[in-house]
CSV table of C-alpha atoms in Angstrom, one decimal:
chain,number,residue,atom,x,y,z
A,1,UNK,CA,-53.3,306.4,99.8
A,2,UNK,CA,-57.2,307.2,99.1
A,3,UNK,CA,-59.2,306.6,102.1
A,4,UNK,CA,-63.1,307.2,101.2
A,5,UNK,CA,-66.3,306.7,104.1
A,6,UNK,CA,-68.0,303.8,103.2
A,7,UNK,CA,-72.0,302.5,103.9
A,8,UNK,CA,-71.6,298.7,104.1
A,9,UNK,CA,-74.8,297.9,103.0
A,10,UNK,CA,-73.4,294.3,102.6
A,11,UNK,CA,-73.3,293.8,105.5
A,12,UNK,CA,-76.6,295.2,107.3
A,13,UNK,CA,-77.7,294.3,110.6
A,14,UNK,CA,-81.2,292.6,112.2
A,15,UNK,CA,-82.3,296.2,112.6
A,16,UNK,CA,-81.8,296.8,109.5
A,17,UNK,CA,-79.0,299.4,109.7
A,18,UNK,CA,-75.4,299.3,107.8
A,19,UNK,CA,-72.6,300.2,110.0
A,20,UNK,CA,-70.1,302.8,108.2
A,21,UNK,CA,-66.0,302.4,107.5
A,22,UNK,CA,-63.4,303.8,106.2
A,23,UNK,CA,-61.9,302.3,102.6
A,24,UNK,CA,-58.0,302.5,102.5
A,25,UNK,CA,-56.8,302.3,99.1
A,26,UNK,CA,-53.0,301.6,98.6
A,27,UNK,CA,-51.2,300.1,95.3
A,28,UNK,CA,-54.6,298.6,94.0
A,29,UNK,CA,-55.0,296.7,97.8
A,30,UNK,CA,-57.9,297.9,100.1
A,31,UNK,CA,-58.0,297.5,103.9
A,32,UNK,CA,-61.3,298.5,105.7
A,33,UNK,CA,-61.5,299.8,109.4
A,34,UNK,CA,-64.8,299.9,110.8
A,35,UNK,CA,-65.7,303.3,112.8
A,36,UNK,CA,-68.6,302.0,115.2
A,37,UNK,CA,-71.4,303.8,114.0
A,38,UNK,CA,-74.4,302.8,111.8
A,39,UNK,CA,-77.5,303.8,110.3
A,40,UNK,CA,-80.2,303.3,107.9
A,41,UNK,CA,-78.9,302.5,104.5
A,42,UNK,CA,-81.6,305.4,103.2
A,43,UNK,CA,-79.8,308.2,105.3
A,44,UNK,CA,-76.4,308.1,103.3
A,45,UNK,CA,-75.6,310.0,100.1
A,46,UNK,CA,-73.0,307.8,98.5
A,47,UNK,CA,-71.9,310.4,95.6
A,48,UNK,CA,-71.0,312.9,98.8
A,49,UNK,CA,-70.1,310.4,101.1
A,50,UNK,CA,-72.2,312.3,103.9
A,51,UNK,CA,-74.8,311.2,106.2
A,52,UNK,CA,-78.2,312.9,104.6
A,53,UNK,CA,-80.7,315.6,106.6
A,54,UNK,CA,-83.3,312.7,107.3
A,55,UNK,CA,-80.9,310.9,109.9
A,56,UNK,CA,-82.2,311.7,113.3
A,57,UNK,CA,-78.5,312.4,114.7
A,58,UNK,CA,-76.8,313.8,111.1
A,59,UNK,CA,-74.8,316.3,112.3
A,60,UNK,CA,-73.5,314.9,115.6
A,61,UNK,CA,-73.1,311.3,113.6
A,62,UNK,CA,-71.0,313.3,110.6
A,63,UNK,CA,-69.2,315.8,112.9
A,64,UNK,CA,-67.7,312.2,114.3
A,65,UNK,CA,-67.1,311.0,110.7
A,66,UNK,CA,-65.6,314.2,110.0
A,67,UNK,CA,-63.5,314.3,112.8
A,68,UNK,CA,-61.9,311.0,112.4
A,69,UNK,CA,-60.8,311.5,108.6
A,70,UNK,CA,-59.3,315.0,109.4
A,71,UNK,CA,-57.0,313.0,111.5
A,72,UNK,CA,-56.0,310.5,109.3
A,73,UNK,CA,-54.9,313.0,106.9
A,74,UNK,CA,-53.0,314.7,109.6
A,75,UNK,CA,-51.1,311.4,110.2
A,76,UNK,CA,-50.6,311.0,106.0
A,77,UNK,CA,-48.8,314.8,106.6
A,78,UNK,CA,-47.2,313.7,109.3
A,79,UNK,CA,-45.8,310.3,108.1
A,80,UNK,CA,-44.3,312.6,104.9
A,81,UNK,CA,-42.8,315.3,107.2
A,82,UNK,CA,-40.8,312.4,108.4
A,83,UNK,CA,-40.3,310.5,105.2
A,84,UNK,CA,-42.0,307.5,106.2
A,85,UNK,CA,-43.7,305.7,103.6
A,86,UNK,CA,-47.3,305.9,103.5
A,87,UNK,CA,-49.0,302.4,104.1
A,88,UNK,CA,-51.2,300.2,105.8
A,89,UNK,CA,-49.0,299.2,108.5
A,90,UNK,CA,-47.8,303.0,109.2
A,91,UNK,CA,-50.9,304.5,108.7
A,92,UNK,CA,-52.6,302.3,111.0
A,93,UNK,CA,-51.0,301.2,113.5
A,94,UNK,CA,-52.4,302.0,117.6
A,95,UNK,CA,-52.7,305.7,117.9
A,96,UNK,CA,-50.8,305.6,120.9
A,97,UNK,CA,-47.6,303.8,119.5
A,98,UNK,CA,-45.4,307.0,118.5
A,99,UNK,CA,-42.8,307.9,116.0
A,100,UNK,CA,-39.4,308.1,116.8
A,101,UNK,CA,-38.4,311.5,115.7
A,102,UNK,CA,-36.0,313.7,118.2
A,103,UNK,CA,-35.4,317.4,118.0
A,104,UNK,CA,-32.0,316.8,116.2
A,105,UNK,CA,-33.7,315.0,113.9
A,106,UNK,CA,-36.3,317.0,112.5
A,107,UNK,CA,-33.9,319.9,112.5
A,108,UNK,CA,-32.1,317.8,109.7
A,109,UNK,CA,-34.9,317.1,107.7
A,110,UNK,CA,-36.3,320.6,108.0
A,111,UNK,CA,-32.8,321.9,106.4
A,112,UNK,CA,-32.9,319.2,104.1
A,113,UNK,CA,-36.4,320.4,103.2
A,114,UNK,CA,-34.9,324.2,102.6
A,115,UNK,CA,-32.8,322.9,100.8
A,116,UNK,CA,-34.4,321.0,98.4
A,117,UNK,CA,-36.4,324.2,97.3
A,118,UNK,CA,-33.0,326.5,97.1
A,119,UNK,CA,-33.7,327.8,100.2
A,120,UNK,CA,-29.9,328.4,101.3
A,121,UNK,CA,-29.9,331.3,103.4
A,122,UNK,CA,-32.9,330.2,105.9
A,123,UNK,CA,-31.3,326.9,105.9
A,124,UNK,CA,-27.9,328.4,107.1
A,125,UNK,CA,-29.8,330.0,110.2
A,126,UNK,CA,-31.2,326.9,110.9
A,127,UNK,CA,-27.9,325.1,110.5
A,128,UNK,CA,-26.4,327.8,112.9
A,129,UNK,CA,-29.3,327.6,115.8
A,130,UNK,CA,-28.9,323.5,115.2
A,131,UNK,CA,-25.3,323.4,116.1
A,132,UNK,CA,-25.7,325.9,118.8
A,133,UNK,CA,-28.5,323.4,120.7
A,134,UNK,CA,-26.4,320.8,120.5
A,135,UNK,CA,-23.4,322.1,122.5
A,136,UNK,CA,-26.0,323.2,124.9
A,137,UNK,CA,-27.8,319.5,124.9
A,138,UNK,CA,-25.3,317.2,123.2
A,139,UNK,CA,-27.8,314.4,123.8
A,140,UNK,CA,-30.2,314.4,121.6
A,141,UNK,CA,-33.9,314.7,123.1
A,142,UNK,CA,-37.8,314.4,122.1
A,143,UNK,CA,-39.8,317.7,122.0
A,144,UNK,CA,-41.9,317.1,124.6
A,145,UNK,CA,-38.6,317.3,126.8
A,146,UNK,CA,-38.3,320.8,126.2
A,147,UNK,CA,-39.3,322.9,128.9
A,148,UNK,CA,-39.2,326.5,129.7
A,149,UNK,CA,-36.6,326.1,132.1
A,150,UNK,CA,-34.3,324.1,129.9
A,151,UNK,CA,-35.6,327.4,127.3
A,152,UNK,CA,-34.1,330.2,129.9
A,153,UNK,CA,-30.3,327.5,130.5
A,154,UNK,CA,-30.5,327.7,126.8
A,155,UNK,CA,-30.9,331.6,126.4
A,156,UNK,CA,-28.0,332.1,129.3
A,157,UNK,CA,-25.5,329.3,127.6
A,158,UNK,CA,-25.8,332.0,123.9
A,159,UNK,CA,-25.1,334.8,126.3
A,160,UNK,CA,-22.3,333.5,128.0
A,161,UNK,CA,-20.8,333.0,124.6
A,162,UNK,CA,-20.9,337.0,123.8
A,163,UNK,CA,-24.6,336.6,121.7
A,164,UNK,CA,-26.9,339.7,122.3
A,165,UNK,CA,-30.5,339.9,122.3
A,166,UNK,CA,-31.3,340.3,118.6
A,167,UNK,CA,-29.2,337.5,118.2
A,168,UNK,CA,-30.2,335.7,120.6
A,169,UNK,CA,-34.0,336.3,119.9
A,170,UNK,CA,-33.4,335.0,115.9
A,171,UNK,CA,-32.0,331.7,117.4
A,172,UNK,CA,-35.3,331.4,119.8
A,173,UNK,CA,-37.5,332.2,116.6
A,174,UNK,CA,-35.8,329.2,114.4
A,175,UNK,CA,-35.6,327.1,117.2
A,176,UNK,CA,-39.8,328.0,117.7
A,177,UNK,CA,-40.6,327.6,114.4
A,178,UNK,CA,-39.5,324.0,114.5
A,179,UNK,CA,-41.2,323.2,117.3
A,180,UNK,CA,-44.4,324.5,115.9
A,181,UNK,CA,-43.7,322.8,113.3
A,182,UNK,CA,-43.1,319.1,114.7
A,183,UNK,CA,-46.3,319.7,116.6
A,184,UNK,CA,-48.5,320.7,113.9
A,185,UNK,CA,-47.2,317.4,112.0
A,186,UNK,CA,-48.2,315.8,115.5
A,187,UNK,CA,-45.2,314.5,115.5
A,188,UNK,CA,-45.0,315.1,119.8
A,189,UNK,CA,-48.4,315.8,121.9
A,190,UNK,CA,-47.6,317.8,124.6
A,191,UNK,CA,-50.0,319.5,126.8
A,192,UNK,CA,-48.0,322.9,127.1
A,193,UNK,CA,-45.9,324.5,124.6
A,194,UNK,CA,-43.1,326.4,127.0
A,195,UNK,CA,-42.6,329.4,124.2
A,196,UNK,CA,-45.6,330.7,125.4
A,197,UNK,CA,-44.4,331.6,128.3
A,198,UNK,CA,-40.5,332.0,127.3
A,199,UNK,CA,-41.7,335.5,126.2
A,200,UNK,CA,-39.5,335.5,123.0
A,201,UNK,CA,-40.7,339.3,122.4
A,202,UNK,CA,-38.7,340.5,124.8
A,203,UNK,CA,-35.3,340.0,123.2
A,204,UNK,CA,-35.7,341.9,120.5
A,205,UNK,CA,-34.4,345.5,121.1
A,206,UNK,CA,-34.4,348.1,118.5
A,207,UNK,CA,-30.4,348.3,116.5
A,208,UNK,CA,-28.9,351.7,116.0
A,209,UNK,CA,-29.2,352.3,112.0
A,210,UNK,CA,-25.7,352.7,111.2
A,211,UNK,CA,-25.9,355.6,108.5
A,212,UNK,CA,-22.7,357.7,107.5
A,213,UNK,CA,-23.1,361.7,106.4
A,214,UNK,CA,-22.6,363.0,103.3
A,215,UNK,CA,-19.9,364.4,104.0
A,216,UNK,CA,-18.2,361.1,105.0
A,217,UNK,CA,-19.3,360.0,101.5
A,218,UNK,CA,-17.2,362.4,100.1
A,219,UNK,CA,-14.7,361.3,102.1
A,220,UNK,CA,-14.9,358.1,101.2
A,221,UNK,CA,-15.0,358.6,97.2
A,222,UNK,CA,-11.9,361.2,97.2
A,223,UNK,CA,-9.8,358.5,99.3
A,224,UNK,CA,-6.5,357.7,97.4
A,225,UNK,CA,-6.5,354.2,96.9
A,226,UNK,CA,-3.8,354.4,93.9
A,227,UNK,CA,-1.7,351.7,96.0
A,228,UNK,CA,-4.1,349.2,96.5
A,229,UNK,CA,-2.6,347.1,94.3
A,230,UNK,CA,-4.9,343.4,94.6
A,231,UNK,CA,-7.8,346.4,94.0
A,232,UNK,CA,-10.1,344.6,96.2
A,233,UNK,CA,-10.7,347.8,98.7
A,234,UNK,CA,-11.2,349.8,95.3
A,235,UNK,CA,-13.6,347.1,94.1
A,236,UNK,CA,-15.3,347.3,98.0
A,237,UNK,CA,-15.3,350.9,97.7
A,238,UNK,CA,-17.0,350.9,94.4
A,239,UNK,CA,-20.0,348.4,95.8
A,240,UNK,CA,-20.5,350.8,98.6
A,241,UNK,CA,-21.0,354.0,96.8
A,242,UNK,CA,-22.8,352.2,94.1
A,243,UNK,CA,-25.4,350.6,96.8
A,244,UNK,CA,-25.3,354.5,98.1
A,245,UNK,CA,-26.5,356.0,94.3
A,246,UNK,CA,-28.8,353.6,93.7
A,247,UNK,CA,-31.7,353.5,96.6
A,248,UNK,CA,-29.5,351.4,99.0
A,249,UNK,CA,-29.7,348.7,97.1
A,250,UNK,CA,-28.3,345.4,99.0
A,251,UNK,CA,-25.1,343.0,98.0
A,252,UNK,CA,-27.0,340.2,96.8
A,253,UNK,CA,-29.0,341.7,94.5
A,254,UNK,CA,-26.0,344.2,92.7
A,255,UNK,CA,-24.4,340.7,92.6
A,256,UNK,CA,-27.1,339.2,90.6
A,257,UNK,CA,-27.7,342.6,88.4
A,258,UNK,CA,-27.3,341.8,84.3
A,259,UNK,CA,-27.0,344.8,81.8
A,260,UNK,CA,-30.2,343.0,80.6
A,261,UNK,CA,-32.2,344.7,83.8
A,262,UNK,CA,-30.9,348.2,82.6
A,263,UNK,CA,-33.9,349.8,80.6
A,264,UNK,CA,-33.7,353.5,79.1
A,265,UNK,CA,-31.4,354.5,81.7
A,266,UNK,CA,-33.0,353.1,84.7
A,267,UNK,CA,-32.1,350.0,86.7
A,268,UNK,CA,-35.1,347.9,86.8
A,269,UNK,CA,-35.0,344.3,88.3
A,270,UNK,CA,-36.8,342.2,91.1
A,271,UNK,CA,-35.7,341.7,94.5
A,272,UNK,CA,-34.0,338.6,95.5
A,273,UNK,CA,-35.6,339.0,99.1
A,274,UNK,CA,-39.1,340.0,98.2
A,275,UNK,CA,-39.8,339.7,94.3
A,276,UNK,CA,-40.8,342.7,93.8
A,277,UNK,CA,-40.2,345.3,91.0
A,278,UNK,CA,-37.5,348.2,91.6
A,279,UNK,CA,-37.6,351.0,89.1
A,280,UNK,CA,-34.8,353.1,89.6
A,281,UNK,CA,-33.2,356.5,87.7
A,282,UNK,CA,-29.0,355.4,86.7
A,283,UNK,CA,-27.3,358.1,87.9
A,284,UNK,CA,-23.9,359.8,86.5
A,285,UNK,CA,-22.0,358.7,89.1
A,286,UNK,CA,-23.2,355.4,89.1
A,287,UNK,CA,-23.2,354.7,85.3
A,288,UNK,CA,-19.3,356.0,85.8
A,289,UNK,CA,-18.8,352.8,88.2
A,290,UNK,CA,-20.3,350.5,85.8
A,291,UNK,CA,-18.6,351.4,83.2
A,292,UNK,CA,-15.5,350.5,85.2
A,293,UNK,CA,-16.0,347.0,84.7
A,294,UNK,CA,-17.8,346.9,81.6
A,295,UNK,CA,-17.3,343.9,79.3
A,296,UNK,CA,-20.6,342.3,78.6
A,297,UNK,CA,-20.6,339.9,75.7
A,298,UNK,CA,-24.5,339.2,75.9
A,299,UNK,CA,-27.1,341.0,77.4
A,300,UNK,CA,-27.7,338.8,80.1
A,301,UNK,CA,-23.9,339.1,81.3
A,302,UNK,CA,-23.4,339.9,85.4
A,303,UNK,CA,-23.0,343.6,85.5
A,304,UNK,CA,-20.2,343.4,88.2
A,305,UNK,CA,-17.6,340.4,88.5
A,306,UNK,CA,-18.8,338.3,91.1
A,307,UNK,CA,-20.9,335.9,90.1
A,308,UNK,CA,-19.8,333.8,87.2
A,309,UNK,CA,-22.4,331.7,85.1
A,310,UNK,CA,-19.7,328.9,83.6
A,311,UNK,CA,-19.0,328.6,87.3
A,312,UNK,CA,-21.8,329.0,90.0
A,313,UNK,CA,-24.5,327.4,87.7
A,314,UNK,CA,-26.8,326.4,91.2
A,315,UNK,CA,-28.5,328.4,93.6
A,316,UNK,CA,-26.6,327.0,96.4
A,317,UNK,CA,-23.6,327.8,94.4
A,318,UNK,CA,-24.3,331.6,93.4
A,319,UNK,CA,-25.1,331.5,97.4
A,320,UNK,CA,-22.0,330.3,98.8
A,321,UNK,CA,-20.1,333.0,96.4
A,322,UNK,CA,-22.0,335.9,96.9
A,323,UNK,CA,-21.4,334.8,101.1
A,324,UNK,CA,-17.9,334.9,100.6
A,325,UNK,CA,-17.7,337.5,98.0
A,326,UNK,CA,-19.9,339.8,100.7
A,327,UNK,CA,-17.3,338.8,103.4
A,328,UNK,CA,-14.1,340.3,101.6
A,329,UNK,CA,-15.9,343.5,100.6
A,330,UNK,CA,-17.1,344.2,104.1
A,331,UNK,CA,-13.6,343.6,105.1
A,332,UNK,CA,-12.1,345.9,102.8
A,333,UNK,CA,-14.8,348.4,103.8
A,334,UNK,CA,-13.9,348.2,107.5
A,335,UNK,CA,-10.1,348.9,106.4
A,336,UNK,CA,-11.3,352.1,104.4
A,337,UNK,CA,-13.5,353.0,107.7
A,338,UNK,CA,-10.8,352.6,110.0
A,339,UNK,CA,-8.7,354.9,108.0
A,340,UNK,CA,-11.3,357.4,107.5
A,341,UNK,CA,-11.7,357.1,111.2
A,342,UNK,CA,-15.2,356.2,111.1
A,343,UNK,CA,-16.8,354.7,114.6
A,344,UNK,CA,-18.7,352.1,113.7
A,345,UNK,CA,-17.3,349.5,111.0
A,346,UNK,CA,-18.2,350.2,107.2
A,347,UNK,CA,-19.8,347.4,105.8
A,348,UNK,CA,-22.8,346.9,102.4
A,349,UNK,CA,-25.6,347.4,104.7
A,350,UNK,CA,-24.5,350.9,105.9
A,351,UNK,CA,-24.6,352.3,102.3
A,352,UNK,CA,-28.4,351.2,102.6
A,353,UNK,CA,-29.0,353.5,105.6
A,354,UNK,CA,-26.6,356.3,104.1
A,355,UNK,CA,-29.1,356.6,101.6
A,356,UNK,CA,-32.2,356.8,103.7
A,357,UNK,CA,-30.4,359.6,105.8
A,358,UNK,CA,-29.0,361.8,103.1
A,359,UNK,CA,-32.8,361.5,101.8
A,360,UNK,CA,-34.0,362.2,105.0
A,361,UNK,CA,-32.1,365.5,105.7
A,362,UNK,CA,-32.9,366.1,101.5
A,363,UNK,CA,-36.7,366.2,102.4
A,364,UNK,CA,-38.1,362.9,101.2
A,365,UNK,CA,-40.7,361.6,102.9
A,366,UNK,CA,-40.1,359.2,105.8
A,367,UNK,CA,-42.4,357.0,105.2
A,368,UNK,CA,-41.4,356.4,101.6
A,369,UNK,CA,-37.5,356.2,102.7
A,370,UNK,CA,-38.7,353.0,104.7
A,371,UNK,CA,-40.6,351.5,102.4
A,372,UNK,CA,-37.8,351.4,100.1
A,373,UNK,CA,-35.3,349.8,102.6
A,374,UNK,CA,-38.5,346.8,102.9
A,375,UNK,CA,-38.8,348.0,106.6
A,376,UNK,CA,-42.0,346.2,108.6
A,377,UNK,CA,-44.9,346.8,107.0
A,378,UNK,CA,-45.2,345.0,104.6
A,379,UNK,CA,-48.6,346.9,102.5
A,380,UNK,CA,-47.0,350.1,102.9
A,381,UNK,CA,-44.0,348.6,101.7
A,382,UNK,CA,-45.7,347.5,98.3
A,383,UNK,CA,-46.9,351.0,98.3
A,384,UNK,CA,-43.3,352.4,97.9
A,385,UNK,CA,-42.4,349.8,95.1
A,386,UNK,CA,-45.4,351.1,93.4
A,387,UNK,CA,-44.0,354.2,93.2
A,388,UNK,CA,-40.0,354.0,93.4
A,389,UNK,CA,-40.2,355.7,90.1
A,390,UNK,CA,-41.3,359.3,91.7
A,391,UNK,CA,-39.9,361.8,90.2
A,392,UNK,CA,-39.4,362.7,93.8
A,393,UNK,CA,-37.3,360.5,94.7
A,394,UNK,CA,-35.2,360.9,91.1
A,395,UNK,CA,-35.1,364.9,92.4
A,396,UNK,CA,-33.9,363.7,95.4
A,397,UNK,CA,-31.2,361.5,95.0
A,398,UNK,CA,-29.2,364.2,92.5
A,399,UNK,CA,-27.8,365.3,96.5
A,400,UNK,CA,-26.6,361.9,97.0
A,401,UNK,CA,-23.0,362.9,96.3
């Protein structure tokens, strides 16, 4: 769809003035729709398609022109938001008659949208907060229904079923974001939008950083695990310590390391989360866990044997194995905490803040420490990446183990 502003000099008046349209062009047809305004035929600039400096009322008259094509284009948006083919009879139909597009609806195509792009993780959270809201409102409902008391039932119905603020507070920020989202696309007009007063901020508290010592480490590694006989708490075991040795790296990214990101004997890949470039020093102790299940036949072979090229060829596919790959480890690690007689479970993401608190008590810099675990800030993060080679950090992490 082209739409271009139009001076219909054809079709001048008595006064001698042309009134101005708007020129929809579709599939080689053209539809015109006047927009009540004209002027002298002299005062428009056809190559910019803007009313010129000599017309009296220019910038009231194109502020008006302006105006009216921005929305138009918001409509085109909104009509492909909702899969709605673009026409004449779509585009231009009353401005009151409205779409009919629910909540439950939009949530769909919004997860479709994810993904369409490989987008499999956000779309799982959005899949999760969907299916919540609908056993809280099983009938479905337009967004201008939502109200900030139907917000605060919604909020009690998740804690009633065990959910705690930070949990609670991620389901509020997916089920924001498509609200904010629907309205942009004008998909609803509503005079108030009820999370601005929900106070979503509120929910979020601040999580204890789970973090084992060093000495629990030990603990861990000199654990006799000769009778594990399916070997999956010695291959969980081996995960953990090698997230540990090398800078707290996370699950999904030691799934997707290849012997091809090993470079004179440094680990150097990109973040699955962030994209970003990690540079960082092999250790013995890692190379030794490595080498445990060394058996590349090409460089670009998966380091460790959980994802499987021949097999998970899709994103959504190397997704849904790493999920349920990531679900037996940290299962295997709760049965290796338990025995240790840890307190809080063992899982992937507390070899992440091992590292940072061995480092800690070692010296390092805090600032640098939370950089490298991507913690808030996002420019001082970059700053860390910058710099993961330091040789501080390489000094540092020799009393790791």
């Amino acid at each position: 769809m082209n739409i271009k502003i139009v001076c219909r000099k054809d079709a001048v008046n008595r006064n001698g003035r042309a009134p101005l349209a708007l020129r929809f062009t579709h599939r080689r047809q053209t539809k015109t729709v006047a927009l009540g305004m004209t002027i002298d035929p002299s005062e428009w600039d056809e190559e910019s398609q803007r009313i010129t400096c000599d017309c009296p009322d220019c910038r009231a008259l194109q502020l008006r022109l302006d105006q009216t094509l921005n929305e138009y284009h918001k409509k085109i948006r909104r009509l492909e938001a909702l899969e709605i083919d673009v026409n004449f009879d779509t585009l231009l139909e009353p401005s009151q008659e409205r779409l009919d597009c629910t909540v439950g609806t939009y949530f769909c195509r919004m997860i479709e949208c994810m993904e369409s792009v490989d987008k499999y993780g956000t779309a799982s959270k959005y899949r999760v907060t969907y299916s919540l809201w609908g056993q809280f409102h099983p009938q479905d409902m337009r967004f201008e229904e939502i109200t900030l008391s139907l917000l605060r039932d919604f909020e009690l119905f998740l804690r009633r079923r065990g959910n705690k603020d930070n949990s609670i507070a991620t389901k509020f920020s997916v089920l924001r974001a498509v609200y904010n989202r629907a309205s942009e696309e004008r998909v609803f007009s509503s005079d108030e939008n009820p999370f601005l007063r929900f106070k979503l901020g509120r929910l979020w508290t601040a999580t204890r950083k789970r973090a084992i010592s060093k000495e629990d480490i030990r603990r861990l590694k000199a654990l006799d695990l000769s009778h594990d006989e399916t070997g999956q708490r010695l291959f969980a075991r081996d995960i953990f310590l090698f997230s540990y040795l090398m800078a707290g790296i996370n699950f999904r990214d030691v799934a997707c390391l290849r012997y091809s990101d090993i470079q004179d004997g440094r680990l150097m890949y990109a973040r699955h989360k962030t994209r970003k470039a990690m540079n960082c020093r092999i250790n013995d102790e890692a190379q030794a866990i490595m080498n445990k299940y060394k058996n590349p036949q090409r460089a670009d072979d998966y380091i460790f044997p959980i994802l499987d090229e021949r097999i998970h060829k899709t994103q959504k596919q190397q997704t849904d194995r790493i999920g349920k790959v990531l679900k037996a480890v940290n299962k295997s690690l709760k049965e290796l905490g338990d025995e240790l007689g840890l307190t809080a479970p063992l899982t992937t993401y507390v070899a992440r803040h091992s590292y940072a608190s061995v480092l800690k008590h070692a010296g390092v810099d805090i600032a640098l420490i939370s950089q490298s675990l991507g913690h808030s800030d996002i420019a001082t993060t970059q700053i860390y990446l910058d710099s993961f080679g330091d040789s501080r950090i390489d000094e540092a992490m020799t009393h790791l183990i």
